[in-house]
C-alpha cells in the first residue's frame, strides 16, 4: 500500500488511534485499506477487545493466557452477542397518522446515583421508555420491594466491575432486557435475584452472589463473562439458553439446573440465539485437532502353514519282544533324554523356533534300511491375514494394525451419523467455555431436560454433571477432574453423547451409568481415577466406544448388577486392577478392545457375570489374560490373549464358561488353566468382587433385590465347561492344565509348542472329554493324565512332542481313534495302577516304544495300528507277567525293504478340524490380533501348579 508515500508500518501506527466506528469506515474505502485494517489484529483490535468494560479476555476463565486465533473475530462475536437483546426492536413512531413518515426515536440515557437524575433504580424504571439505557454510577443500590420490568431497558453499571452493587429482586415482564457490569445480591426479602417467564434477558460481565436466577420457558437468556458465587441458575422448560465464558464457584447445591423438556412455545429471541450459536466457532473436532495418544504396537506377519514331517526309522527287530538294549544304546539314550521318576520323558535337545524338532533332521546311518511315514502337523491358525505369533522382543516398537488403532472423534462422528446429529444439535441449555470449581455440583439435568456442554472445566466439585429422569446431555471436549464422587453421573434412563472429554483424578468412577441409562461414550480419555474409569450397574446400558481408559486404581470398566453395555474399540491399559471386571450378574458385549498392561486380569469375570468377550486383544498383563472366577460365566470368543505374565485364561469349570476360537500364545504360565476348587479368597480389592459403594456421593446404599433381566440372544446355554477351537501355543507351562471336579469338554483346539506338556489333567473326578485336538511340538509330553482321573481322548492328532505322546496314571482313561505319531518318547506310556482302553489308534514313536506298559498297569489294547520305530526299540513293551494287559487284533507294521514310505490315509491324519471348527464369523476373525512389546520373562517353577490364578496367589 502506498498512500501519500507513507510506509505500511507508519499507517498501522496512525490507524491504531482510531475508534471502532472510524475503523469501520476506513475498511470501506478500498480493498487495500480493508486488508490494512485486518492487519491490526494483534494491536488495535486487541486493545479494543481488552479495553471493553462489557467483556473480558476471549478465553477467560479457563485459558486467560492463551490468545485467540483472531482478536478482531473475538471482538466481533462479542459485539454481535451484546446486541441480541435489541433484535426485536420496532421502529418507534412519532406519528400514528402517517406511516410513510416514520422516524426512529433516539434512545434516552437515564442516570442513577448520588447527585444524578434519579436516586434509585426503581424511580428510573418508572420514567423509562422502550429500549432506554439506565446507567448506575458507583454505589450500592438496595431496593426494598420487588422490581417489575414492564418495558425493555438496558441497565449498565459505570466504572469497574464491582463498583456498582444492586441488592434487588427483579421480575421481568417485558420482552427483552440487558444488564451489564453489575454486582447482583439478593434483597433481604427473597433469595431470587432475577426471574423471567417469557421474555429474553441478557447478562454481560456481571457478578452474582448468594442468590438464585430463574428462567422459565418460553423465556430465554444469554449470559457471558459473568461470575456466580454460590449462585444457582434454574432453567425450567427453556427452549434455548446460552451460558458462555462464565465462572461458577462455591455452590452449595447445583450451579445450573436444567429441568423439563424444552418448551415448544418459543419467544422472539430463539431464532437469533440459534443463529448466534451457528455463527460462532464450533467445538466439533477436525482431523488436525484430534490428538489421541497412539498405541505403539508392532505387528509381525509370519504365516503358519501345515508342515510335512518325514520320519526316518532304522533297523529291524521283533515287534513284540521285551525291552533289550545294548550299552551303546543306553549311552545314546541317556544323552538324548532324561526319564523322570513317573516315567515321563523330557527331551534335552536344543530349543527351536517352533518348540519342537523334526526327527528327520538328525543324522542316520544311510547303510541301514529305512522307511518314511508322511503326515501333517497342524500349526497355530493365522490371525488377521497373517500371524502375530513371534515372541515379544525387548524394546521393540509396537504398532497396532489399522483395525485396532483408535479413530479420531471426527472419524467416529463421520462414521456414526446419529452421533454426528446429536453432537450438532442445540436444544435446551448450551454451556460453553465455563469454569465450575470448588462447590458441590456442576450441572444437574432432570425431568426430560436437555443440555449441551462444550469446552468447560469442572474441578474440585462433588460431581460435575448429573443426568436423570429421561434427560439427555451432550458433552464435548470438557475437562472433568478432582471430583469427590463420580465425575459424570447418569441414572433413571438418562442418555446422550459424552465425547472427546478428559476425565481424570476423580474419587469415584469417571462415568457412572445406572438404572437404564443409555449414553454414547465416545473418544474420551478417562484416567488416573481413584476407583474405576467407567461403572455400569443397576440395568445401566450404554455404548462405550473408542475411548482411552488407563491408569485407574480399580477396573478400567466395571460392570455389575445387570449392567449391560456394549464396549468396543477401546484401549484399556496400565490399570492397577483389572482392565474390565464383570461381577454381580453383570453382562455386556465386550468386543474389539485392546486391553494391555493391567496389574490384574485383563478381563475378570466373577459372581454371576455373563459377558460376551469377543475379538479383543488382551496382552502384556502382569497377571492372567482372562480370569473366570467363582460363578463367572459367559462366552469368550475370538480373542487374542498374548504375552501375559500369568495364564492366558484362568477359569473355574463350575462356572461353565465357553472358551472358543481364541488365540492364546506366549503367556508366562498355562495357556488355559481350568480349576474347580474355589480361590479361598472371599474378598478382593476393588474391581474384583468387593462390595463397592456406588451411591451418588460415595456413601453406602442398599441395592434393589429385584432387577430386570434382559434377554440376550448372543449367549448360548452351556451345560458343561467348554474349551473349543482355540489356538494355544508357545505358553510357558502346559498349553492346557485341568484340575477340575466337574465335567469338561476340550474340543478341536490346536495346542502347539508350549513350554511344558500340551495337556495336563491333574484332577478329573468327572469325565474330561478331549476330542479332535491337534497337540504338537510341546516341550514335554503331548498329554499327561494323573492318577484317579477320568479322561477320554478321541480323534486327536498328537505329533512331535519331545516327551511321550500320552502318559497316563488315570484309573479310567479311554484312548480311541487318535494319531500318536513322531513323539520323542513312547507313543503311549501306561504307568502302574492305571486303567486304560487303547482302541483303534495309529501309534508311532521315533526312538522309543509305540506303547510302553510299566508295572501293574491294567489295559485293553485293541485294533490299533502300531508302526515300528528304530531297530533297537520295539513296537510294544510290557511286563511279561502282567496278565491285566490284554492285546487284541492289533496291526504291527514293520519295514520290509529300504525306503518304505507309509502315509496316514483312510482316514487322513487326525484331527479332522475342517468340519468341526466353530467360532466367530470371518469378519470377527479378521479383527483378532496379537502384538509385540517388551519381552516378559516369567520363569515357570514348581509353584505354577497352584490351583489359583496369579492374582489370587499375590493376595
mmCIF file of C-alpha atoms in Angstrom, residues 1 6-16 36 40:
data_model
loop_
_atom_site.group_PDB
_atom_site.id
_atom_site.type_symbol
_atom_site.label_atom_id
_atom_site.label_comp_id
_atom_site.label_asym_id
_atom_site.label_seq_id
_atom_site.Cartn_x
_atom_site.Cartn_y
_atom_site.Cartn_z
ATOM 1 C CA UNK A 1 0.000 0.000 0.000
ATOM 2 C CA UNK A 6 3.829 6.711 3.831
ATOM 3 C CA UNK A 7 5.174 3.256 4.621
ATOM 4 C CA UNK A 8 2.812 0.496 5.765
ATOM 5 C CA UNK A 9 4.191 0.389 9.302
ATOM 6 C CA UNK A 10 3.500 4.111 9.789
ATOM 7 C CA UNK A 11 -0.082 3.701 8.573
ATOM 8 C CA UNK A 12 -0.579 0.999 11.200
ATOM 9 C CA UNK A 13 0.637 3.337 13.916
ATOM 10 C CA UNK A 14 -1.750 6.062 12.745
ATOM 11 C CA UNK A 15 -4.752 3.781 12.431
ATOM 12 C CA UNK A 16 -4.110 2.371 15.915
ATOM 13 C CA UNK A 36 -4.721 -2.884 6.297
ATOM 14 C CA UNK A 40 -4.201 -4.561 13.049
#
